[in-house]
Short mmCIF file of C-alpha atoms in Angstrom, two decimals:
data_model
loop_
_atom_site.label_atom_id
_atom_site.label_comp_id
_atom_site.label_asym_id
_atom_site.label_seq_id
_atom_site.Cartn_x
_atom_site.Cartn_y
_atom_site.Cartn_z
CA UNK Q 1011 46.88 11.32 -11.86
CA UNK Q 1012 48.39 10.07 -14.96
CA UNK Q 1013 47.43 6.94 -16.65
CA UNK Q 1014 50.90 5.43 -15.98
CA UNK Q 1015 50.61 6.04 -12.39
CA UNK Q 1016 47.23 4.48 -12.09
CA UNK Q 1017 48.42 1.37 -13.82
CA UNK Q 1018 51.46 1.16 -11.35
CA UNK Q 1019 49.07 1.47 -8.42
CA UNK Q 1020 46.92 -1.39 -9.71
CA UNK Q 1021 49.99 -3.45 -10.53
CA UNK Q 1022 51.47 -2.85 -7.08
CA UNK Q 1023 48.26 -3.45 -5.25
CA UNK Q 1024 47.87 -6.99 -7.02
CA UNK Q 1025 51.60 -7.58 -6.45
CA UNK Q 1026 51.16 -7.30 -2.74
CA UNK Q 1027 48.42 -9.56 -2.71
CA UNK Q 1028 50.30 -12.32 -4.27
CA UNK Q 1029 53.55 -11.63 -2.51
CA UNK Q 1030 51.88 -11.85 0.87
CA UNK Q 1031 50.05 -14.98 -0.09
CA UNK Q 1032 49.30 -16.32 3.39
CA UNK Q 1033 48.35 -12.94 4.80
CA UNK Q 1034 46.14 -12.39 1.81
CA UNK Q 1035 44.53 -15.78 2.47
CA UNK Q 1036 44.01 -15.16 6.28
CA UNK Q 1037 42.47 -11.55 5.45
CA UNK Q 1038 40.11 -12.88 2.85
CA UNK Q 1039 39.07 -15.73 5.02
CA UNK Q 1040 38.23 -13.27 7.87
CA UNK Q 1041 36.10 -11.14 5.37
CA UNK Q 1042 34.53 -14.46 4.00
CA UNK Q 1043 33.29 -15.43 7.61
CA UNK Q 1044 32.24 -12.04 8.44
CA UNK Q 1045 30.13 -11.47 5.29
CA UNK Q 1046 28.74 -15.02 5.47
CA UNK Q 1047 27.16 -14.26 8.84
CA UNK Q 1048 26.19 -10.71 7.94
CA UNK Q 1049 24.67 -12.15 4.70
CA UNK Q 1050 22.58 -14.81 6.56
CA UNK Q 1051 21.40 -12.19 9.00
CA UNK Q 1052 20.63 -9.82 6.42
CA UNK Q 1053 18.40 -12.31 4.63
CA UNK Q 1054 16.71 -13.27 7.93
CA UNK Q 1055 16.11 -9.74 8.85
CA UNK Q 1056 14.87 -8.70 5.32
CA UNK Q 1057 12.42 -11.61 5.68
CA UNK Q 1058 11.22 -10.75 9.20
CA UNK Q 1059 10.92 -7.14 8.01
CA UNK Q 1060 8.72 -8.29 5.23
CA UNK Q 1061 6.61 -10.22 7.52
CA UNK Q 1062 6.35 -7.39 10.00
CA UNK Q 1063 5.48 -4.94 7.16
CA UNK Q 1064 2.75 -7.10 5.94
CA UNK Q 1065 1.42 -7.57 9.40
CA UNK Q 1066 1.51 -3.61 9.85
CA UNK Q 1067 -0.57 -3.53 6.63
CA UNK Q 1068 -3.27 -5.52 8.49
CA UNK Q 1069 -3.52 -3.07 11.13
CA UNK Q 1070 -6.69 -1.20 10.65
CA UNK Q 1071 -9.03 1.20 12.41
CA UNK Q 1072 -12.76 0.19 12.88
CA UNK Q 1073 -14.98 3.02 13.25
CA UNK Q 1074 -18.38 2.11 14.80
CA UNK Q 1075 -21.11 4.44 13.45
CA UNK Q 1076 -23.85 5.82 15.93
CA UNK Q 1077 -26.85 3.19 15.72
CA UNK Q 1078 -29.20 5.72 14.96
CA UNK Q 1079 -27.34 7.63 12.30
CA UNK Q 1080 -29.32 8.54 9.30
CA UNK Q 1081 -27.87 7.89 5.71
CA UNK Q 1082 -26.93 11.52 5.29
CA UNK Q 1083 -25.17 11.62 8.48
CA UNK Q 1084 -23.28 8.65 7.33
CA UNK Q 1085 -22.19 10.28 4.36
CA UNK Q 1086 -21.33 13.28 6.28
CA UNK Q 1087 -19.04 11.20 8.39
CA UNK Q 1088 -17.55 9.53 5.47
CA UNK Q 1089 -16.56 12.97 4.00
CA UNK Q 1090 -15.11 13.98 7.29
CA UNK Q 1091 -12.92 10.76 7.08
CA UNK Q 1092 -11.74 11.66 3.76
CA UNK Q 1093 -10.35 14.80 4.99
CA UNK Q 1094 -8.25 13.33 7.56
CA UNK Q 1095 -4.61 13.25 6.35
CA UNK Q 1096 -2.55 10.01 6.08
CA UNK Q 1097 -5.59 7.79 5.43
CA UNK Q 1098 -4.96 5.10 2.81
CA UNK Q 1099 -8.39 3.59 2.19
CA UNK Q 1100 -11.84 3.63 3.72
CA UNK Q 1101 -14.31 0.81 3.35
CA UNK Q 1102 -17.84 0.61 4.45
CA UNK Q 1103 -19.10 -2.64 6.14
CA UNK Q 1104 -22.79 -2.58 6.86
CA UNK Q 1105 -24.03 -4.17 9.96
CA UNK Q 1106 -25.70 -7.08 7.81
CA UNK Q 1107 -22.39 -7.75 6.35
CA UNK Q 1108 -20.79 -7.49 9.71
CA UNK Q 1109 -23.11 -10.06 11.24
CA UNK Q 1110 -22.80 -12.40 8.31
CA UNK Q 1111 -18.90 -12.44 8.60
CA UNK Q 1112 -19.19 -12.95 12.45
CA UNK Q 1113 -21.61 -15.91 11.92
CA UNK Q 1114 -19.22 -17.28 9.34
CA UNK Q 1115 -16.31 -17.04 11.43
CA UNK Q 1116 -17.85 -18.80 14.38
CA UNK Q 1117 -18.95 -21.78 12.30
CA UNK Q 1118 -21.53 -24.03 13.82
CA UNK Q 1119 -21.79 -21.89 17.12
CA UNK Q 1120 -22.57 -19.05 14.92
CA UNK Q 1121 -25.94 -20.42 14.01
CA UNK Q 1122 -27.37 -18.89 17.35
CA UNK Q 1123 -26.72 -15.55 16.09
CA UNK Q 1124 -28.71 -16.15 13.17
CA UNK Q 1125 -31.74 -15.18 15.11
CA UNK Q 1126 -30.38 -11.78 15.59
CA UNK Q 1127 -30.85 -11.09 11.89
CA UNK Q 1128 -34.25 -9.57 12.57
CA UNK Q 1129 -32.95 -7.36 15.29
CA UNK Q 1130 -29.32 -6.75 14.32
CA UNK Q 1131 -27.45 -5.34 17.42
CA UNK Q 1132 -24.33 -4.42 15.48
CA UNK Q 1133 -23.22 -1.18 14.17
CA UNK Q 1134 -22.47 0.00 10.70
CA UNK Q 1135 -18.74 0.18 10.51
CA UNK Q 1136 -16.06 2.10 8.34
CA UNK Q 1137 -12.75 0.39 8.10
CA UNK Q 1138 -9.99 2.60 7.78
CA UNK Q 1139 -6.47 1.91 6.92
CA UNK Q 1140 -3.60 4.34 7.53
CA UNK Q 1141 -0.96 5.08 4.91
CA UNK Q 1142 1.90 4.72 7.55
CA UNK Q 1143 0.93 1.94 10.17
CA UNK Q 1144 2.81 3.95 12.82
CA UNK Q 1145 0.22 6.66 12.28
CA UNK Q 1146 -2.68 4.50 13.15
CA UNK Q 1147 -2.87 5.57 16.78
CA UNK Q 1148 -2.98 9.24 15.91
CA UNK Q 1149 -5.51 8.69 13.09
CA UNK Q 1150 -7.79 6.79 15.49
CA UNK Q 1151 -7.68 9.53 18.07
CA UNK Q 1152 -8.83 12.07 15.37
CA UNK Q 1153 -11.62 9.95 14.26
CA UNK Q 1154 -13.05 9.54 17.90
CA UNK Q 1155 -13.83 13.19 17.91
CA UNK Q 1156 -15.86 13.19 14.71
CA UNK Q 1157 -19.55 13.38 15.24
CA UNK Q 1158 -21.85 10.39 14.62
CA UNK Q 1159 -19.10 8.14 15.94
CA UNK Q 1160 -19.86 5.66 18.56
CA UNK Q 1161 -16.64 4.36 19.18
CA UNK Q 1162 -13.22 3.58 17.53
CA UNK Q 1163 -11.23 0.14 17.69
CA UNK Q 1164 -7.92 -0.56 16.62
CA UNK Q 1165 -6.42 -3.42 18.43
CA UNK Q 1166 -4.09 -1.05 20.46
CA UNK Q 1167 -2.37 -3.82 22.53
CA UNK Q 1168 -1.44 -6.16 19.70
CA UNK Q 1169 -0.47 -3.23 17.66
CA UNK Q 1170 1.91 -1.94 20.24
CA UNK Q 1171 3.50 -5.38 20.90
CA UNK Q 1172 4.01 -5.92 17.17
CA UNK Q 1173 5.98 -2.84 16.76
CA UNK Q 1174 7.90 -3.36 19.78
CA UNK Q 1175 8.78 -6.73 18.44
CA UNK Q 1176 9.80 -5.62 15.01
CA UNK Q 1177 11.86 -2.72 16.17
CA UNK Q 1178 13.75 -5.08 18.45
CA UNK Q 1179 14.52 -7.57 15.65
CA UNK Q 1180 15.82 -4.63 13.47
CA UNK Q 1181 17.80 -3.35 16.25
CA UNK Q 1182 19.46 -6.61 17.08
CA UNK Q 1183 20.29 -7.17 13.72
CA UNK Q 1184 21.84 -3.98 13.04
CA UNK Q 1185 23.96 -4.18 16.08
CA UNK Q 1186 25.21 -7.61 15.16
CA UNK Q 1187 26.00 -6.57 11.66
CA UNK Q 1188 27.89 -3.43 13.05
CA UNK Q 1189 29.80 -5.48 15.33
CA UNK Q 1190 30.84 -8.03 12.91
CA UNK Q 1191 31.82 -5.25 10.35
CA UNK Q 1192 34.35 -3.61 13.07
CA UNK Q 1193 35.74 -7.07 13.85
CA UNK Q 1194 36.60 -7.78 10.23
CA UNK Q 1195 37.92 -4.38 9.57
CA UNK Q 1196 40.33 -4.86 12.60
CA UNK Q 1197 41.43 -8.16 11.58
CA UNK Q 1198 42.13 -6.74 7.93
CA UNK Q 1199 43.85 -3.74 9.53
CA UNK Q 1200 46.03 -6.31 11.40
CA UNK Q 1201 46.88 -8.46 8.72
CA UNK Q 1202 47.68 -5.55 6.42
CA UNK Q 1203 49.82 -4.12 9.19
CA UNK Q 1204 51.93 -7.14 9.24
CA UNK Q 1205 52.53 -6.88 5.58
CA UNK Q 1206 53.39 -3.39 5.89
CA UNK Q 1207 55.98 -3.82 8.45
CA UNK Q 1208 57.92 -5.78 5.87
CA UNK Q 1209 57.49 -2.86 3.47
CA UNK Q 1210 58.30 -0.05 6.02
CA UNK Q 1211 61.81 0.66 4.28
CA UNK Q 1212 60.13 1.07 1.13
CA UNK Q 1213 57.54 3.51 2.54
CA UNK Q 1214 60.17 5.30 4.41
CA UNK Q 1215 62.20 5.73 1.14
CA UNK Q 1216 59.33 7.00 -0.79
CA UNK Q 1217 58.46 9.43 1.91
CA UNK Q 1218 62.25 10.72 1.90
CA UNK Q 1219 62.48 11.19 -1.85
CA UNK Q 1220 59.01 13.24 -1.83
CA UNK Q 1221 56.25 10.87 -2.89
CA UNK Q 1222 52.85 12.17 -1.62
CA UNK Q 1223 51.18 10.41 0.93
CA UNK Q 1224 48.33 9.42 -1.72
CA UNK Q 1225 50.81 8.12 -3.97
CA UNK Q 1226 51.92 5.69 -1.21
CA UNK Q 1227 48.29 4.95 -0.13
CA UNK Q 1228 46.79 4.07 -3.54
CA UNK Q 1229 48.38 0.56 -3.91
CA UNK Q 1230 47.12 -0.27 -0.30
CA UNK Q 1231 43.82 1.20 -1.29
CA UNK Q 1232 43.66 -1.36 -4.25
CA UNK Q 1233 44.77 -4.10 -1.94
CA UNK Q 1234 42.03 -3.50 0.61
CA UNK Q 1235 39.61 -3.23 -2.04
CA UNK Q 1236 40.61 -6.40 -3.64
CA UNK Q 1237 40.63 -8.30 -0.22
CA UNK Q 1238 37.13 -7.05 0.73
CA UNK Q 1239 35.60 -7.85 -2.65
CA UNK Q 1240 37.28 -11.22 -2.98
CA UNK Q 1241 36.05 -11.99 0.50
CA UNK Q 1242 32.36 -11.42 -0.73
CA UNK Q 1243 32.45 -14.05 -3.72
CA UNK Q 1244 32.27 -17.30 -1.41
CA UNK Q 1245 29.52 -15.88 0.85
CA UNK Q 1246 27.34 -14.46 -2.00
CA UNK Q 1247 27.46 -17.71 -3.98
CA UNK Q 1248 26.74 -20.09 -1.08
CA UNK Q 1249 24.01 -17.77 0.31
CA UNK Q 1250 22.53 -17.20 -2.92
CA UNK Q 1251 22.38 -20.77 -3.95
CA UNK Q 1252 21.08 -21.77 -0.48
CA UNK Q 1253 18.20 -19.19 -0.69
CA UNK Q 1254 17.37 -20.28 -4.14
CA UNK Q 1255 17.23 -23.83 -3.10
CA UNK Q 1256 15.23 -23.12 0.08
CA UNK Q 1257 12.77 -20.81 -1.76
CA UNK Q 1258 12.07 -23.52 -4.45
CA UNK Q 1259 11.49 -26.14 -2.00
CA UNK Q 1260 9.40 -24.01 0.54
CA UNK Q 1261 8.06 -21.57 -1.78
CA UNK Q 1262 5.81 -18.95 -0.58
CA UNK Q 1263 3.76 -21.41 1.39
CA UNK Q 1264 4.53 -20.84 5.15
CA UNK Q 1265 1.11 -22.11 6.37
CA UNK Q 1266 -0.03 -18.56 7.53
CA UNK Q 1267 -1.56 -16.39 4.70
CA UNK Q 1268 0.53 -13.21 5.37
CA UNK Q 1269 3.69 -14.87 6.34
CA UNK Q 1270 5.40 -15.13 2.90
CA UNK Q 1271 9.01 -15.40 2.28
CA UNK Q 1272 10.67 -12.92 -0.02
CA UNK Q 1273 11.14 -13.96 -3.69
CA UNK Q 1274 14.75 -14.67 -4.49
CA UNK Q 1275 15.02 -12.60 -7.51
CA UNK Q 1276 15.39 -9.17 -5.80
CA UNK Q 1277 16.60 -10.48 -2.52
CA UNK Q 1278 19.51 -12.32 -3.62
CA UNK Q 1279 20.77 -9.55 -5.89
CA UNK Q 1280 20.15 -6.81 -3.08
CA UNK Q 1281 22.21 -9.32 -0.68
CA UNK Q 1282 25.02 -9.74 -3.15
CA UNK Q 1283 25.39 -5.82 -3.77
CA UNK Q 1284 25.19 -5.13 -0.09
CA UNK Q 1285 27.88 -7.72 0.76
CA UNK Q 1286 30.22 -6.45 -2.01
CA UNK Q 1287 29.75 -2.97 -0.63
CA UNK Q 1288 30.18 -3.91 2.84
CA UNK Q 1289 33.43 -6.16 1.83
CA UNK Q 1290 34.85 -3.14 -0.20
CA UNK Q 1291 34.19 -0.71 2.47
CA UNK Q 1292 35.68 -2.87 5.34
CA UNK Q 1293 38.71 -3.71 3.29
CA UNK Q 1294 39.60 -0.28 2.04
CA UNK Q 1295 38.98 1.20 5.60
CA UNK Q 1296 41.26 -1.51 7.22
CA UNK Q 1297 44.10 -0.94 4.96
CA UNK Q 1298 43.76 2.87 5.23
CA UNK Q 1299 43.78 2.69 8.94
CA UNK Q 1300 46.75 0.37 8.98
CA UNK Q 1301 48.94 2.58 6.91
CA UNK Q 1302 48.27 5.77 8.67
CA UNK Q 1303 51.01 5.24 11.33
CA UNK Q 1304 53.71 4.53 8.60
CA UNK Q 1305 52.80 7.60 6.72
CA UNK Q 1306 54.18 9.76 9.58
CA UNK Q 1307 58.00 10.09 8.73
CA UNK N 301 69.85 28.68 1.61
CA UNK N 302 69.49 27.24 5.23
CA UNK N 303 68.76 29.49 8.06
CA UNK N 304 67.60 28.57 11.57
CA UNK N 305 66.36 31.31 14.11
CA UNK N 306 66.37 30.39 17.71
CA UNK N 307 65.41 26.88 17.02
CA UNK N 308 64.50 24.67 19.99
CA UNK N 309 63.26 20.97 19.77
CA UNK N 310 61.94 19.01 22.95
CA UNK N 311 60.77 15.44 22.24
CA UNK N 312 57.32 14.32 23.74
CA UNK N 313 59.22 12.32 26.26
CA UNK N 314 60.87 15.38 27.60
CA UNK N 315 64.25 15.20 26.05
CA UNK N 316 65.45 18.63 25.16
CA UNK N 317 67.52 17.91 21.91
CA UNK N 318 68.06 21.35 20.74
CA UNK N 319 68.16 24.40 22.73
CA UNK N 320 68.43 27.58 20.88
CA UNK N 321 70.22 27.37 17.58
CA UNK N 322 70.92 30.03 15.15
CA UNK N 323 72.90 29.47 11.93
CA UNK N 324 73.08 30.03 8.31
CA UNK N 325 74.48 27.80 5.71
CA UNK N 326 74.99 29.48 2.24
CA UNK N 327 74.35 27.89 -1.08
CA UNK N 328 77.07 25.82 -2.21
CA UNK N 329 78.67 25.40 1.33
CA UNK N 330 80.16 22.01 2.55
CA UNK N 331 79.48 21.82 6.25
CA UNK N 332 80.49 19.11 8.74
CA UNK N 333 78.29 18.67 11.75
CA UNK N 334 80.24 17.19 14.52
CA UNK N 335 79.75 16.50 18.28
CA UNK N 336 79.41 13.78 20.77
CA UNK N 337 76.67 11.17 20.53
CA UNK N 338 73.38 12.28 21.95
CA UNK N 339 74.34 16.07 21.66
CA UNK N 340 71.60 16.84 18.96
CA UNK N 341 73.36 16.18 15.73
CA UNK N 342 70.79 13.91 14.55
CA UNK N 343 67.83 16.09 15.53
CA UNK N 344 69.64 18.98 13.82
CA UNK N 345 69.80 16.99 10.55
CA UNK N 346 66.47 15.49 10.65
CA UNK N 347 64.90 19.12 11.04
CA UNK N 348 66.66 20.08 7.82
CA UNK N 349 64.58 17.51 5.83
CA UNK N 350 61.55 17.97 8.14
CA UNK N 351 61.46 14.41 9.75
CA UNK N 352 61.28 16.45 12.98
CA UNK N 353 59.28 19.72 13.49
CA UNK N 354 61.05 22.38 15.78
CA UNK N 355 59.13 23.05 18.94
CA UNK N 356 60.17 26.72 18.55
CA UNK N 357 61.79 28.96 16.07
CA UNK N 358 61.96 29.06 12.38
CA UNK N 359 63.76 26.99 9.62
CA UNK N 360 64.08 28.55 6.43
CA UNK N 361 65.25 26.77 3.28
CA UNK N 362 64.98 28.32 -0.11
CA UNK N 363 62.65 30.88 1.38
CA UNK N 364 60.15 28.45 2.79
CA UNK N 365 59.46 28.27 6.56
CA UNK N 366 59.68 24.59 7.62
CA UNK N 367 58.11 25.39 11.10
CA UNK N 368 54.80 26.61 9.39
CA UNK N 369 54.93 24.35 6.50
CA UNK N 370 51.77 22.40 5.86
CA UNK N 371 51.76 18.69 5.94
CA UNK N 372 50.92 18.32 2.38
CA UNK N 373 53.67 20.58 0.99
CA UNK N 374 56.36 18.45 2.78
CA UNK N 375 56.73 16.01 -0.40
CA UNK N 376 57.76 19.22 -2.48
CA UNK N 377 60.23 20.23 -0.07
CA UNK N 378 61.82 16.64 0.20
CA UNK N 379 62.24 16.63 -3.62
CA UNK N 380 64.67 19.49 -3.20
CA UNK N 381 66.73 17.83 -0.63
CA UNK N 382 68.68 14.61 -0.99
CA UNK N 383 69.32 12.43 1.91
CA UNK N 384 72.07 9.79 2.51
CA UNK N 385 72.27 7.31 5.54
CA UNK N 386 74.67 5.49 7.50
CA UNK N 387 72.82 2.16 6.65
CA UNK N 388 72.25 3.01 2.83
CA UNK N 389 68.52 2.23 2.96
CA UNK N 390 68.61 0.69 -0.48
CA UNK N 391 65.51 -1.80 -1.56
CA UNK N 392 67.18 -5.14 -1.56
CA UNK N 393 64.96 -6.64 -4.46
CA UNK N 394 65.55 -3.90 -6.72
CA UNK N 395 68.78 -3.64 -8.96
CA UNK N 396 71.13 -0.62 -8.79
CA UNK N 397 69.35 1.11 -11.78
CA UNK N 398 65.86 0.45 -10.18
CA UNK N 399 66.80 1.80 -6.89
CA UNK N 400 67.82 4.95 -8.31
CA UNK N 401 65.03 5.04 -10.77
CA UNK N 402 62.50 4.56 -7.80
CA UNK N 403 63.25 8.03 -6.43
CA UNK N 404 62.16 9.40 -9.91
CA UNK N 405 59.30 7.02 -10.31
CA UNK N 406 57.42 7.91 -7.03
CA UNK N 407 57.51 11.67 -8.06
CA UNK N 408 55.75 10.68 -11.41
CA UNK N 409 58.83 11.70 -13.77
CA UNK N 410 58.34 10.61 -17.36
CA UNK N 411 60.14 7.35 -18.31
CA UNK N 412 62.28 9.22 -20.82
CA UNK N 413 63.47 11.48 -18.27
CA UNK N 414 64.23 8.89 -15.68
CA UNK N 415 66.36 6.87 -18.13
CA UNK N 416 68.57 9.79 -18.83
CA UNK N 417 68.61 11.08 -15.32
CA UNK N 418 69.65 7.73 -13.60
CA UNK N 419 72.41 7.01 -16.35
CA UNK N 420 73.78 10.47 -15.54
CA UNK N 421 73.89 9.97 -11.84
CA UNK N 422 75.31 6.56 -11.99
CA UNK N 423 78.06 7.98 -14.18
CA UNK N 424 78.82 10.54 -11.32
CA UNK N 425 79.12 7.88 -8.74
CA UNK N 426 81.15 5.52 -11.16
CA UNK N 427 78.72 2.77 -11.11
CA UNK N 428 77.38 2.92 -14.61
CA UNK N 429 78.91 -0.73 -15.24
CA UNK N 430 76.86 -2.03 -12.29
CA UNK N 431 73.49 -0.81 -13.23
CA UNK N 432 72.05 -4.28 -13.41
CA UNK N 433 73.61 -5.60 -9.97
CA UNK N 434 71.52 -6.04 -6.97
CA UNK N 435 72.49 -4.42 -3.60
CA UNK N 436 73.92 -7.78 -2.10
CA UNK N 437 76.14 -8.31 -4.94
CA UNK N 438 77.85 -4.86 -4.05
CA UNK N 439 80.33 -3.92 -1.39
CA UNK N 440 79.51 -1.35 1.17
CA UNK N 441 81.09 1.52 -0.70
CA UNK N 442 79.35 0.65 -3.81
CA UNK N 443 75.91 0.47 -1.93
CA UNK N 444 76.55 3.95 -0.18
CA UNK N 445 77.48 5.25 -3.86
CA UNK N 446 74.08 3.87 -4.91
CA UNK N 447 72.32 5.57 -2.13
CA UNK N 448 73.97 8.88 -3.05
CA UNK N 449 73.05 8.54 -6.57
CA UNK N 450 69.62 7.97 -5.51
CA UNK N 451 69.82 11.10 -3.28
CA UNK N 452 70.99 13.37 -6.08
CA UNK N 453 68.94 11.98 -9.01
CA UNK N 454 66.15 14.53 -8.68
CA UNK N 455 68.92 17.49 -8.74
CA UNK N 456 68.30 18.62 -5.20
CA UNK N 457 69.83 21.91 -3.89
CA UNK N 458 70.90 20.43 -0.63
CA UNK N 459 72.51 16.97 0.09
CA UNK N 460 72.29 15.81 3.68
CA UNK N 461 74.55 12.88 4.78
CA UNK N 462 74.01 11.43 8.18
CA UNK N 463 77.24 9.57 8.90
CA UNK N 464 77.57 8.33 5.44
CA UNK N 465 80.98 6.74 6.23
CA UNK N 466 79.84 5.12 9.60
CA UNK N 467 79.65 1.70 8.18
CA UNK N 468 82.62 1.88 5.97
CA UNK N 469 86.46 1.07 6.21
CA UNK N 470 88.92 3.97 5.72
CA UNK N 471 89.79 3.47 2.18
CA UNK N 472 86.23 3.35 1.00
CA UNK N 473 85.30 6.34 3.29
CA UNK N 474 87.78 8.40 1.27
CA UNK N 475 86.05 7.35 -2.09
CA UNK N 476 82.62 8.48 -0.73
CA UNK N 477 84.17 11.59 0.42
CA UNK N 478 85.74 12.40 -3.06
CA UNK N 479 82.27 11.92 -4.52
CA UNK N 480 80.61 14.11 -2.21
CA UNK N 481 83.28 16.71 -2.61
CA UNK N 482 82.71 16.27 -6.31
CA UNK N 483 78.82 16.76 -5.97
CA UNK N 484 79.64 19.80 -3.82
CA UNK N 485 81.88 21.36 -6.60
CA UNK N 486 78.99 21.03 -8.96
CA UNK N 487 77.09 23.50 -6.71
CA UNK N 488 75.20 21.31 -4.53
CA UNK N 489 75.17 22.31 -0.71
CA UNK N 490 76.33 19.47 1.39
CA UNK N 491 75.56 19.03 5.13
CA UNK N 492 77.28 16.09 6.55
CA UNK N 493 77.11 14.74 10.29
CA UNK N 494 80.13 12.71 10.94
CA UNK N 495 82.37 11.14 13.65
CA UNK N 496 85.15 10.65 11.32
CA UNK N 497 88.16 12.77 12.81
CA UNK N 498 90.56 11.95 10.01
CA UNK N 499 88.30 13.13 7.10
CA UNK N 500 87.30 16.31 8.96
CA UNK N 501 91.02 17.26 9.67
CA UNK N 502 91.92 16.33 6.11
CA UNK N 503 89.47 17.67 3.81
CA UNK N 504 89.07 21.04 5.64
CA UNK N 505 85.71 22.64 5.38
CA UNK N 506 83.24 24.35 7.68
CA UNK N 507 82.84 22.68 11.09
CA UNK N 508 79.80 23.20 13.27
CA UNK N 509 80.08 21.49 16.61
CA UNK N 510 76.82 20.72 18.63
CA UNK N 511 77.09 19.90 22.30
CA UNK N 512 73.99 19.73 24.60
CA UNK N 513 71.79 21.18 21.73
CA UNK N 514 73.70 24.21 21.18
CA UNK N 515 76.41 25.31 18.84
CA UNK N 516 79.60 25.07 20.60
CA UNK N 517 81.85 26.07 17.62
CA UNK N 518 81.44 27.15 14.31
CA UNK N 519 84.71 27.67 12.29
CA UNK N 520 85.55 28.02 8.54
CA UNK N 521 88.22 25.22 7.43
CA UNK N 522 87.81 23.81 11.30
CA UNK N 523 89.02 20.88 12.87
CA UNK N 524 87.18 17.80 14.39
CA UNK N 525 88.30 18.70 17.93
CA UNK N 526 87.33 15.60 19.61
CA UNK N 527 89.27 12.65 20.73
CA UNK N 528 87.23 10.21 19.01
#
C-alpha cells in the first residue's frame, strides 16, 4: 500500500467519525458502558484470583512420621520425599515444636497439654508444599505409600471447596465479560451499519470502478479502531482513579493476613491495556461485520 | 472480445432470467440490447461486469472466464469495463472533477496522471468548463455526461450503458448518443441496453433482442422492433 493511500484511509476514517457525529457518540457510549463494566469486573476478578492464589499457597500436606522411627529412618524418608516431583518445599516440624504451637494456639486452655511435655503423644511431621496447588492431592497420595509414614493429612474438604469456588468465580467473570463484549460489538456493528447505508452509493461506485475490497474496508477499519479505543478512555480514567483512591484509603489491610488487595501499580496498567485492546478488537470486529454485506456488489 | 457460451442464470428465488444464450461481440462494436421489461436485459448486462454470476455456461471477456473468476480478481476486470446507469450514480457532495477523479483515486493512480486523464475525458464529454460544478447544479444530460466521463476515465475496452437515456428528454438523449458514438469511434466497444425506439431506428447499429431469457433476434443494422 502506498503512503498516499494510507493517509487517505486515515483521513477518510476520521472524516466519517466527524460526519456521523451522533452515531459516533452512540457507538462510543456503548463501548464506554461495556468497558466500564468489563473493567470493574476485571479488577474484581483479578483481586479474587489473587486471594485464591494466596489461599492455594497455604494448602500444605502434613506427613506424620511413624512414632518409633529412628533418625536414620527419618533421613531416609526425607530423601524419598525429595525425589517426588512437583514438590516446592519440605519443612521439618519436631513433635516438641508441634506441641508448643498447639499449646500456643489454644491459649489458656492449652495449659492442660503442658503436662504432656514429658510424654509427647504427637508425631514428628514433615510439612510439604506442592509447586502447583492442584497437584497437592496426587502428591499426598504418593507420600502415603512411602515407608515410615504414619499418615498424611492435607485438608481435603477445604481444599476441594476452595478450588470449586475460585473456579466458579473465574468462570462467571469470563462469561460475563464475553457476553458484554458481544453486546457491544453488535451495538457498534449496528450503528456503523446505519452510517454505511448513507454511504452505500459511494461503496457501490467504488466497487464498480474496480476498487479492491480492502481499499473500501480500510477507512471502516480505522473508524472502528477509533470508536473502540476512544470508548476505552473514560472507563480507564474513572476505574484507574477509583482504584487508586480505594487502595490508598484501604491499603493492604483487609483484616485477614492472606487477604490482600493487589497493588495499583501493575493492576491499573494491566487493566488499561486490556480495556484498550478489547475496545479496539470490538470496534474493528463490529465495523468489519457491518460492511461485509455491502461489499457483495 | 465478449463471448457467451450456453449461459444460464437462475436467481436464488427461482426466477429464470437467462435461459441459454450464445453470443459474440467483437472489439469495437456498438450493440443495442433491446426487449420487453423483465425479459432478462438487465441480467445480461450485469453478467458482463460480473455483478451477477451465471448459474451455468461461460462468459469470456478479453480471454478471461468470468464464470470461473476468483472474487479477488473482479476489481481488475472492472477496471477494464466502464459502466453507465440510468440514474447516473454520481456522488452529490463531490464536484464534477472530483466525481471523475474518484474512479482513478480508488484504484490508486498517481495524482499527476489523474489530473491529466480527468481533463482529457471532461473534454470528450464537453464539460471542461464545468469541472468545478456540483451535480445538483447541472442538468440531467450534463450529469449523465459526467457519469460517462467517469466510466471511460480509466480507458476501459468496454463501455456498458444500462438505459443511459431513460431519464432524459429527447434532445438530451441525442446529445448523449453522439457522445457514446464518439467514444465508440475511438475504439471502445459499447453495449447499450435501451427502450428508446427512435434512437435505435435512427442511429443504426447491431441489435440484440432478448425475450424470455433467450436471444430472439440478432441483426446487424437492426431495428427496435417493438411498439414502445
